[in-house]
Every structure is written in structure tokens, then in C-alpha cells.
Tab-separated table of C-alpha atoms and ligand atoms in Angstrom:
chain	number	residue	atom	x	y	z
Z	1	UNK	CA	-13.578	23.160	2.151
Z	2	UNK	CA	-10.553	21.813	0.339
Z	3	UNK	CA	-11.856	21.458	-3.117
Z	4	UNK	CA	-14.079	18.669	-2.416
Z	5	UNK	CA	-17.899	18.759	-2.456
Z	6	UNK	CA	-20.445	16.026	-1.211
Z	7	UNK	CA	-23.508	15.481	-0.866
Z	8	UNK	CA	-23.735	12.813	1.938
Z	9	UNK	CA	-21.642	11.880	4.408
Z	10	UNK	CA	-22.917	9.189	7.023
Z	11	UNK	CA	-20.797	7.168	9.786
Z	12	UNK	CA	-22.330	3.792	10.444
Z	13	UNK	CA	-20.155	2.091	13.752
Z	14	UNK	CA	-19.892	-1.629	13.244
Z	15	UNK	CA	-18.243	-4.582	15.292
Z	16	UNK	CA	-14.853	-3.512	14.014
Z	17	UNK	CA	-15.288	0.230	13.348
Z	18	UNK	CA	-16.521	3.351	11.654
Z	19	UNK	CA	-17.713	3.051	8.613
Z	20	UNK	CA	-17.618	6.788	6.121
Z	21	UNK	CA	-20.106	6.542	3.363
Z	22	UNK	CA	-18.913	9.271	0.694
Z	23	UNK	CA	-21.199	10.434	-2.146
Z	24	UNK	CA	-19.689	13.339	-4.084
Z	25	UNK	CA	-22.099	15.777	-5.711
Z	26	UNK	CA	-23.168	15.175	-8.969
Z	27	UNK	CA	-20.511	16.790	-11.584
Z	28	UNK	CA	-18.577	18.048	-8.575
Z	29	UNK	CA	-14.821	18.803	-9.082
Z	30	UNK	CA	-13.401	16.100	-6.814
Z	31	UNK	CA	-9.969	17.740	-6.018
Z	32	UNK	CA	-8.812	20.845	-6.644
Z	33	UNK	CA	-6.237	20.298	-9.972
Z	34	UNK	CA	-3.250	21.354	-8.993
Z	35	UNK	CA	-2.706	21.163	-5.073
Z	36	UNK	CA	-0.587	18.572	-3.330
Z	37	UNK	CA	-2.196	15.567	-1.748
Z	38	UNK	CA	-0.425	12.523	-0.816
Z	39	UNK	CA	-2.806	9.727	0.387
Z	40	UNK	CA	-0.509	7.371	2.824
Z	41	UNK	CA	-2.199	4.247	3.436
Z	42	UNK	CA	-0.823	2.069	5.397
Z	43	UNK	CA	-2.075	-1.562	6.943
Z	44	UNK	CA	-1.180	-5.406	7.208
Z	45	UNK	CA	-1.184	-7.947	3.996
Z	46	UNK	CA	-4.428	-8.934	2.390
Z	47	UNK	CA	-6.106	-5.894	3.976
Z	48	UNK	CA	-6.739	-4.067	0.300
Z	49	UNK	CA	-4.240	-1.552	0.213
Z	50	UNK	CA	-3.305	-1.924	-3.248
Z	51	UNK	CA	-6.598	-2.691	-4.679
Z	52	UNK	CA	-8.505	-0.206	-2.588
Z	53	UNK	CA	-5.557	2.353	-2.734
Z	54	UNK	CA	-5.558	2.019	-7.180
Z	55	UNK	CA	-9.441	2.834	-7.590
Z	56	UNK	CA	-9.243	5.626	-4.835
Z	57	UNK	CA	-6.163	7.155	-7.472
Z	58	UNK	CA	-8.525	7.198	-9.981
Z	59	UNK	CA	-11.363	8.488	-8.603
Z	60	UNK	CA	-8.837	11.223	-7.402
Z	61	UNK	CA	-7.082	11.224	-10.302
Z	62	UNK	CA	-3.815	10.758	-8.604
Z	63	UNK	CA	-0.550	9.026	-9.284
Z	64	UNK	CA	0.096	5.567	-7.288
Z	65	UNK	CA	3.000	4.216	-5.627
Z	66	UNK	CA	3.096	0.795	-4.497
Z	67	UNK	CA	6.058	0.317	-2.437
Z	68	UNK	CA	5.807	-3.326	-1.730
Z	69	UNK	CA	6.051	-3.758	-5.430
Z	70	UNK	CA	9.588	-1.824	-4.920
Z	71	UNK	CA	10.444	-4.601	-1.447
Z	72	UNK	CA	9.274	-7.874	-4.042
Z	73	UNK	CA	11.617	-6.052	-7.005
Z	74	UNK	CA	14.617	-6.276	-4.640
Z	75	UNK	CA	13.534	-9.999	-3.525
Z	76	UNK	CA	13.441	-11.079	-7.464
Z	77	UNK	CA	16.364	-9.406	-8.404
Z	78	UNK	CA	18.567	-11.351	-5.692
Z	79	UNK	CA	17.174	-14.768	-6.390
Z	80	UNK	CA	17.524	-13.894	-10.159
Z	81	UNK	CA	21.222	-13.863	-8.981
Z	82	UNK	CA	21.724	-15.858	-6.620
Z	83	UNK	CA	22.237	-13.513	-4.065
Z	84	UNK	CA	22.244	-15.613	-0.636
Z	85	UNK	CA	19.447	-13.221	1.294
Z	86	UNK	CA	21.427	-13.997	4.769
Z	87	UNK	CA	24.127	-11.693	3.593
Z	88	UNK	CA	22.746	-8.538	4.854
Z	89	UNK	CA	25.767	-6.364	2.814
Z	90	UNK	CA	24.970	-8.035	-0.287
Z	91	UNK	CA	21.376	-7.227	-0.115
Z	92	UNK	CA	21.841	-3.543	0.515
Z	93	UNK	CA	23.939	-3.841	-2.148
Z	94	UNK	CA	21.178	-5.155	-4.549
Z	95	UNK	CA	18.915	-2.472	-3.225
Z	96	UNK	CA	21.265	0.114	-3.685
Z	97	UNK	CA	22.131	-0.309	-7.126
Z	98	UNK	CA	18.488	-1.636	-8.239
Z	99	UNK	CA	17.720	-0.689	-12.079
Z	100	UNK	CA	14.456	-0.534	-11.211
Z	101	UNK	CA	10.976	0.876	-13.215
Z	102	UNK	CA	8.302	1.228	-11.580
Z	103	UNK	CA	4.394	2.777	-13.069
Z	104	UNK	CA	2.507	5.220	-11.636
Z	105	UNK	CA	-0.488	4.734	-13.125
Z	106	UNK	CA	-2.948	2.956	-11.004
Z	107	UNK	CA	-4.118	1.819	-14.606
Z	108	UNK	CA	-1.170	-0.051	-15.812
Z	109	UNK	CA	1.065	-2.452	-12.966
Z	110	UNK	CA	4.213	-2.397	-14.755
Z	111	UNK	CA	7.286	-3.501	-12.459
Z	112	UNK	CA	10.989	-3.450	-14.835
Z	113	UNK	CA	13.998	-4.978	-13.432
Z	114	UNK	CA	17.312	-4.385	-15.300
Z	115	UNK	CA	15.036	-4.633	-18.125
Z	116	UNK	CA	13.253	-7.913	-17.776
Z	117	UNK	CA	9.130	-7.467	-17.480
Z	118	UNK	CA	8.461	-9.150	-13.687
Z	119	UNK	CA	5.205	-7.802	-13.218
Z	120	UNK	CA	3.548	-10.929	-12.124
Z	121	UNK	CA	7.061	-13.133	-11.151
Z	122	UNK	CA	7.108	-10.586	-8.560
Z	123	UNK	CA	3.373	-11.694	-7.089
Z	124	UNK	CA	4.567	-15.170	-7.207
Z	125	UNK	CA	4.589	-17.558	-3.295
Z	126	UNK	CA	8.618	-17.631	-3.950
Z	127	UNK	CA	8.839	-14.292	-3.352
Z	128	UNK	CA	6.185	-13.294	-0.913
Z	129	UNK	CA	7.817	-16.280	1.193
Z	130	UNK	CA	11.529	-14.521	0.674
Z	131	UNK	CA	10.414	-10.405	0.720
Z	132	UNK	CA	10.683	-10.180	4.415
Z	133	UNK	CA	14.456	-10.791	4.113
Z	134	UNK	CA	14.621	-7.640	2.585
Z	135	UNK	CA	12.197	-5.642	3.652
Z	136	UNK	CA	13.348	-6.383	7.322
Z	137	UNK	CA	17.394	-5.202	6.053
Z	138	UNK	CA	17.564	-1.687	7.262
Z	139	UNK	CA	19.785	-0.540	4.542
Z	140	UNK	CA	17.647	-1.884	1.979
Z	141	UNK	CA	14.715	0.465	3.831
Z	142	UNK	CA	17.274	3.643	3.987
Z	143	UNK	CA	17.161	3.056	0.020
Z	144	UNK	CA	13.719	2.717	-0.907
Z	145	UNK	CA	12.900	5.125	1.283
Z	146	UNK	CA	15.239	7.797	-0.544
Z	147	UNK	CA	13.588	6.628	-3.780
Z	148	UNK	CA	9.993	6.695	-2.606
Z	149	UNK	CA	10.506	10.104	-1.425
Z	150	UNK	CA	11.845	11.186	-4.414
Z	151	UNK	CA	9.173	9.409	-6.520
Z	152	UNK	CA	6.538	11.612	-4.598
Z	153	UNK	CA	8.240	14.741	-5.176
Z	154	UNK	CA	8.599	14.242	-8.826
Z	155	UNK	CA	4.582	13.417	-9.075
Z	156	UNK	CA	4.550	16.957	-7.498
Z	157	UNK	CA	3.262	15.320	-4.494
Z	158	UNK	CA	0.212	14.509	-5.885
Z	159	UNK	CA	-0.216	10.576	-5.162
Z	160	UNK	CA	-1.458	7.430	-3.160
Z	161	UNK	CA	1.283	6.065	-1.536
Z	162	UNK	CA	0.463	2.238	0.064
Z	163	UNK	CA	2.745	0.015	2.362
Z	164	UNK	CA	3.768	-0.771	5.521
Z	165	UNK	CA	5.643	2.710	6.840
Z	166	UNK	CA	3.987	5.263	4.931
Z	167	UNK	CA	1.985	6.996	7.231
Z	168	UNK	CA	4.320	7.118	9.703
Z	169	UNK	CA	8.004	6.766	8.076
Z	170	UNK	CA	8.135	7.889	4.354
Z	171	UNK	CA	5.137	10.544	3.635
Z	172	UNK	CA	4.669	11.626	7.556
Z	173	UNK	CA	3.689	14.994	6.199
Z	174	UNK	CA	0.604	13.592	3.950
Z	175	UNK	CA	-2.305	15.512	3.520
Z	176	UNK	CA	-4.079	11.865	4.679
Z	177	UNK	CA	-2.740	9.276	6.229
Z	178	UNK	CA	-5.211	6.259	7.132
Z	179	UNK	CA	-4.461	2.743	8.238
Z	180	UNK	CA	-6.775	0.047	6.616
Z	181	UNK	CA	-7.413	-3.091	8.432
Z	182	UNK	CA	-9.492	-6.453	8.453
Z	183	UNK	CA	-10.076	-8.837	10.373
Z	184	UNK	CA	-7.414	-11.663	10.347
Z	185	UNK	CA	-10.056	-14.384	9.290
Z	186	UNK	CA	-10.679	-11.646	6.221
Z	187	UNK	CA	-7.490	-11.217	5.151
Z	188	UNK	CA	-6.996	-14.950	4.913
Z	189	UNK	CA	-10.218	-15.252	2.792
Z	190	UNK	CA	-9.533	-12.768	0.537
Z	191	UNK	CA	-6.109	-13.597	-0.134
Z	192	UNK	CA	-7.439	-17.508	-0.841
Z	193	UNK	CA	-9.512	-16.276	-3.419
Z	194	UNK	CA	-7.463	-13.971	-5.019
Z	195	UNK	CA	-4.682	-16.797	-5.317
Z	196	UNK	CA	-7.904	-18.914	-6.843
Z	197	UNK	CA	-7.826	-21.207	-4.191
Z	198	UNK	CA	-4.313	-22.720	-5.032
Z	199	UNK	CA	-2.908	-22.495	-1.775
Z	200	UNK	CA	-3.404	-24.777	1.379
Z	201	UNK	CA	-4.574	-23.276	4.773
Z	202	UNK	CA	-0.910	-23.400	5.833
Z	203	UNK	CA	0.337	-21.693	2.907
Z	204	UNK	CA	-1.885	-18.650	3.471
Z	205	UNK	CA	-0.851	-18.727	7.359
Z	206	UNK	CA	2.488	-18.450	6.018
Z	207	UNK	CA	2.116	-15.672	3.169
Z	208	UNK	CA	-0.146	-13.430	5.311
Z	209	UNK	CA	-0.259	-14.197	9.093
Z	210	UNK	CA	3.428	-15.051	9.629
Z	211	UNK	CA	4.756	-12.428	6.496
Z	212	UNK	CA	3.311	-9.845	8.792
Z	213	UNK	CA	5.209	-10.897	12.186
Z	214	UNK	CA	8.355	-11.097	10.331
Z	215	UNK	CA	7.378	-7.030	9.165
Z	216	UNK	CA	6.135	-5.811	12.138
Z	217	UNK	CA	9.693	-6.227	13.345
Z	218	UNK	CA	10.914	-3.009	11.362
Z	219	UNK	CA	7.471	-1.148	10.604
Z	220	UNK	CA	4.065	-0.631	12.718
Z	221	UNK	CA	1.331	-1.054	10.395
Z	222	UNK	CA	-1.256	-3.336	12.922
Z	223	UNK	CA	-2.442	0.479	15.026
Z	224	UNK	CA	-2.975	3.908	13.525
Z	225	UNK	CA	-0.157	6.290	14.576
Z	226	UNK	CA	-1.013	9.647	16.544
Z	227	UNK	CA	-3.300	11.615	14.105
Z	228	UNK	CA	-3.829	8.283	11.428
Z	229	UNK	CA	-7.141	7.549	10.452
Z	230	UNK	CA	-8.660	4.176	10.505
Z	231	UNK	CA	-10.599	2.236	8.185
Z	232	UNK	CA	-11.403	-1.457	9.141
Z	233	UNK	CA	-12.776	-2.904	6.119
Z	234	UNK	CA	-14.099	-6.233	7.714
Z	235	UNK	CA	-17.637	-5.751	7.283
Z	236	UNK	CA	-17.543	-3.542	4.151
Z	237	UNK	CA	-17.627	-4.559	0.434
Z	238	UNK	CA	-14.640	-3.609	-1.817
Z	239	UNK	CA	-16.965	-0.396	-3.039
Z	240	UNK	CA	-17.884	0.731	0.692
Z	241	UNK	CA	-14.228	0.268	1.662
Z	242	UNK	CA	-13.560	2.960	-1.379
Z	243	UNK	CA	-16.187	4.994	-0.361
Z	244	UNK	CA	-15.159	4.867	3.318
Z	245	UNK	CA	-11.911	6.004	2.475
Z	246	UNK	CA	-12.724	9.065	-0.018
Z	247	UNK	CA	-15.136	9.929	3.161
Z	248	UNK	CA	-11.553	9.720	5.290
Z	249	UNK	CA	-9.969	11.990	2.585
Z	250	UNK	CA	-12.885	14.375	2.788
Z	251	UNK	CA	-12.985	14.620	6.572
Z	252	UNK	CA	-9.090	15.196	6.377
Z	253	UNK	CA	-8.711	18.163	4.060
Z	254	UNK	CA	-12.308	19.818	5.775
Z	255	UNK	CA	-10.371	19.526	8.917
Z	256	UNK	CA	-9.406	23.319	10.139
Z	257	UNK	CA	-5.770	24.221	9.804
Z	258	UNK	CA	-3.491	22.666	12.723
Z	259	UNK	CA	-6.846	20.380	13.946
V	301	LIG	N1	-13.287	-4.683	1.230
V	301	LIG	C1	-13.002	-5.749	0.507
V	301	LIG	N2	-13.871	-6.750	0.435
V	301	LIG	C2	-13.608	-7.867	-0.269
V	301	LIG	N3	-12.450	-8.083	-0.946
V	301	LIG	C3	-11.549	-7.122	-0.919
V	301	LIG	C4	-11.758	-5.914	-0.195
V	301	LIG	N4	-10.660	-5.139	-0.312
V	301	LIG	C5	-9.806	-5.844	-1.082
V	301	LIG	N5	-10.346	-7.020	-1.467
V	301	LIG	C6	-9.716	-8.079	-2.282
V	301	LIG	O1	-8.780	-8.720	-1.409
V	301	LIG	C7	-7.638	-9.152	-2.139
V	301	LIG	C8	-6.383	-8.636	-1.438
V	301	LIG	O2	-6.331	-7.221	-1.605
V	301	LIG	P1	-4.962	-6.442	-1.879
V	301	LIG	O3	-4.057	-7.258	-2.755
V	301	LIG	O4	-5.346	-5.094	-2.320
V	301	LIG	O5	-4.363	-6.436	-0.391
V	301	LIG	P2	-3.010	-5.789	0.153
V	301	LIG	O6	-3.322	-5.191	1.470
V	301	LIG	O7	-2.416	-4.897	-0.871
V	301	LIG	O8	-2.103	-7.084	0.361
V	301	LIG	P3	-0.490	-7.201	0.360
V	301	LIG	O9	0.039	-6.195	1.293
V	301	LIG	O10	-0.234	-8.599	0.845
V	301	LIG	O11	-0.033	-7.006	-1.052
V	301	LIG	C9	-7.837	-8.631	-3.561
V	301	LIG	O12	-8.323	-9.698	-4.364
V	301	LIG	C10	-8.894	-7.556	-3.430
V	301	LIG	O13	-9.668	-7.395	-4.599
V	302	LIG	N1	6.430	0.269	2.781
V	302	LIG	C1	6.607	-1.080	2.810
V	302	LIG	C2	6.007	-1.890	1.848
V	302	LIG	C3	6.200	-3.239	1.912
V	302	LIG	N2	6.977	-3.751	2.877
V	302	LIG	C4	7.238	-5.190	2.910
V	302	LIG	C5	6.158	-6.016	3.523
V	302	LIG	C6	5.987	-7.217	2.641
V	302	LIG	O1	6.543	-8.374	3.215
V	302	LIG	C7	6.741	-6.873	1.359
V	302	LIG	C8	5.861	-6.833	0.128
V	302	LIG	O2	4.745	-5.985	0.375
V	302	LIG	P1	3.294	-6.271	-0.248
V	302	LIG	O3	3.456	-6.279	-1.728
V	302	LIG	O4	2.859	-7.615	0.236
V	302	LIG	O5	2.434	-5.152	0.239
V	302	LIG	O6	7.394	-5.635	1.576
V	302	LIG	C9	7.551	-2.954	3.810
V	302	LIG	O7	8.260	-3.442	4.720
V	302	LIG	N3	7.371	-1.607	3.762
């Protein structure tokens, strides 16, 4: 077994899936310190990537990469200068030379654009309503892509990596790779609340539903990939979607060699 011990591991099927219960033994070692293990998690917005994908780090004690974070950073930076997002050279071109910092730590969001702190400007409707601009400008992917890959390697591939082409574009060679999913109806729920009920039916239609037509265009995140687990977090708590995905990561690296 790949450095990870448990105790219990039950599947429960529901309506929309297979739920993995993990419970690691008491004091166990949960990875082996050391050893590369990229987490690619992939799936459509509101399904809990970055919130499920930021405890699983932890509990791993892995870096985390957030590469919508890196898709809204080139979105701010353009409106910041009026850069008309129709001009498909111009955007690359924002992309391309991007002063961007980004953290790691799936303690501490900390998003830096040519030095200005947009953290939480980068969360805001404007620019969920804009993103898919950019993230659907091919050149703007060829760039991220280069830096995402060479974010990875400098965390000595040793990281949760979230998005929308993860699993089957920019970490294809994960140890894990695992679509998470919901329910369309959950998704628009939980991204009401998490907005604290600000935003209008149609508004959350917009942000979510229609964000993730736009994206589909240039990344498949709605079905898992040849070989790319599924999780389908409808049903499950925010804890039990954790859990089912540490029981994902624990099936993966107990999987024989070439399985
Ligand atoms: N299993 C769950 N049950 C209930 N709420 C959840 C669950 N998973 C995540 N959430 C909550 O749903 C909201 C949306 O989650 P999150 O922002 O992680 O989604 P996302 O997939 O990263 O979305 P996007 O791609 O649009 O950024 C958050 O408030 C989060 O705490
Ligand atoms: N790997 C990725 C990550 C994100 N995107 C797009 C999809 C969204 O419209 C936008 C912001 O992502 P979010 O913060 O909502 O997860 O970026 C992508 O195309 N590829």
C-alpha cells in the first residue's frame, strides 16, 4: 500500500453515485513524506472543487493550486485596463505577460496582480460574468498551462491541482485524478448561499449554469475521462464529500502498478 493506512473503507451507491467513506487509522502516517502526488480534480462550477480540494491539501498536507483563481487574475487585470476582452491578441497578451502571485497554501487565498491585493475583487459577479472570455482564448490556456505546469514541478509535484482541464489537459500524469460533480439544482443552491443570498435566480443561472456552457467549449469537465474517478457529491455533506475523496485517493495509490 502506498503509504496510506485505514481502517474502514465502505462504498454506499446512491441516486447519483458511489459514495467512499475513508477513516484513516488512528495516528496513521497519511502519506508517505516525500513522494510525488498530484491530486487533479476536476468538475463544473459550484460543485466544491476549491473548498473540498483546500481541506483534502491539508489533511494530505499538500500544496494547492487553484487555477481558476489564475483564469479570474487575467479577467481583472484586463478590465483594470481597459483591455476590450473581444480582442483575442490583446488578451493573450495580458496573459502572457501577467505579474501574477499566486499562494499555495490551502491556508492562506492570496491572489497578487502587478502588486495590487485582488483576492476577493477577483470572486466578484463582474468577473465571473467576464472569465469565460479568457478562459475560452486558447492562447491565454497555452500560458497558464505552461505556468501551472511549472508551478507543480516546483512544489516537487506534491499538490492538489483543481479546475476545469486538470485531469485530462495539465496534470494527465497525476497520481489521482477524480471529477467531482453535483447535481445542477445543488450547485445552484450552494452557490446562492455562499453569495448570501444576494443574487436573483437569473443571476445564478448566469454565473453557474450558462458560465459552464461557455467553458465546456474549450475543456470537458461535465464526464470523467478514461481512467478519472468520480465523486458526485449531491447527496453528501461537505465532510462526506472529503472523506469520499481521500477514499478515491486511497483506492488510487492501492491500485497495482499499470491497473
Ligand atoms: N458537499 C457539499 N455540500 C454542501 N456544500 C458544499 C459541498 N461542497 C462544497 N460546498 C459549498 O458550496 C459552495 C461552492 O463550493 P466551491 O466554491 O468550492 O465550488 P467550486 O466548484 O470551486 O466552484 P467554482 O468553480 O465556480 O469556483 C461553497 O460555499 C462550499 O462550502
Ligand atoms: N483549469 C481551468 C480553471 C478554470 N477555468 C475557467 C472556468 C471559469 O469560467 C473560470 C474561473 O474558474 P472558477 O474560479 O470558477 O473555478 O476559469 C478553466 O477554463 N480552466
Amino acid at each position: 500500500m502506498a503509504g496510506i493506512a485505514v481502517t474502514e473503507l465502505n462504498s454506499q451507491s446512491t441516486e447519483h453515485g458511489t459514495a467512499v467513506r475513508y477513516t484513516p487509522a488512528p495516528g496513521a502516517e497519511p502519506l508517505r513524506l516525500g513522494r510525488p502526488l498530484v491530486v487533479a480534480i476536476d468538475g463544473p462550477s459550484g460543485s466544491g472543487k476549491s473548498s473540498v480540494s483546500k481541506e483534502v491539501a491539508r489533511q494530505l498536507r499538500l500544496a494547492y493550486l487553484d487555477t481558476g483563481a489564475m483564469y479570474r487574475a487575467v479577467a481583472w487585470d484586463c478590465l483594470d485596463r481597459d483591455v476590450d476582452l473581444d480582442d483575442g491578441e490583446l488578451v493573450e497578451a495580458a496573459a502572457r505577460t501577467l505579474d501574477l502571485e499566486l499562494s499555495t497554501s490551502p491556508d492562506a487565498e492570496r491572489v497578487v496582480v502587478r502588486g495590487a491585493d485582488v483576492t476577493d475583487a477577483i470572486r466578484e459577479p463582474r468577473i465571473s460574468a467576464s472569465v469565460s472570455a479568457v478562459a475560452t482564448n486558447l492562447g491565454v490556456r497555452d500560458e497558464l498551462i505552461r505556468r501551472q505546469r511549472a508551478i507543480i514541478a516546483a512544489h516537487g509535484r506534491r499538490m492538489v491541482v483543481e479546475g476545469r482541464d486538470i485531469t485530462t489537459v495539465v496534470a494527465r500524469d497525476a497520481e489521482v485524478r477524480l471529477l467531482l460533480t453535483a447535481s445542477e439544482e445543488a450547485r445552484l443552491r450552494r452557490r446562492g448561499a455562499q453569495l448570501g443570498g444576494t443574487q436573483s435566480v437569473e443571476d445564478l443561472l448566469e454565473q453557474v449554469v450558462a458560465r459552464d456552457a461557455k467553458d465546456s467549449a474549450v475543456a470537458s469537465f461535465t464526464q470523467a475521462a478514461d481512467g478519472v474517478y468520480t465523486v458526485d457529491s449531491s447527496d453528501l455533506d461537505f465532510d462526506q464529500t472529503v472523506d469520499a475523496v481521500l477514499g478515491v485517493v486511497h483506492a488510487a495509490l492501492s491500485r497495482p502498478a499499470g491497473a
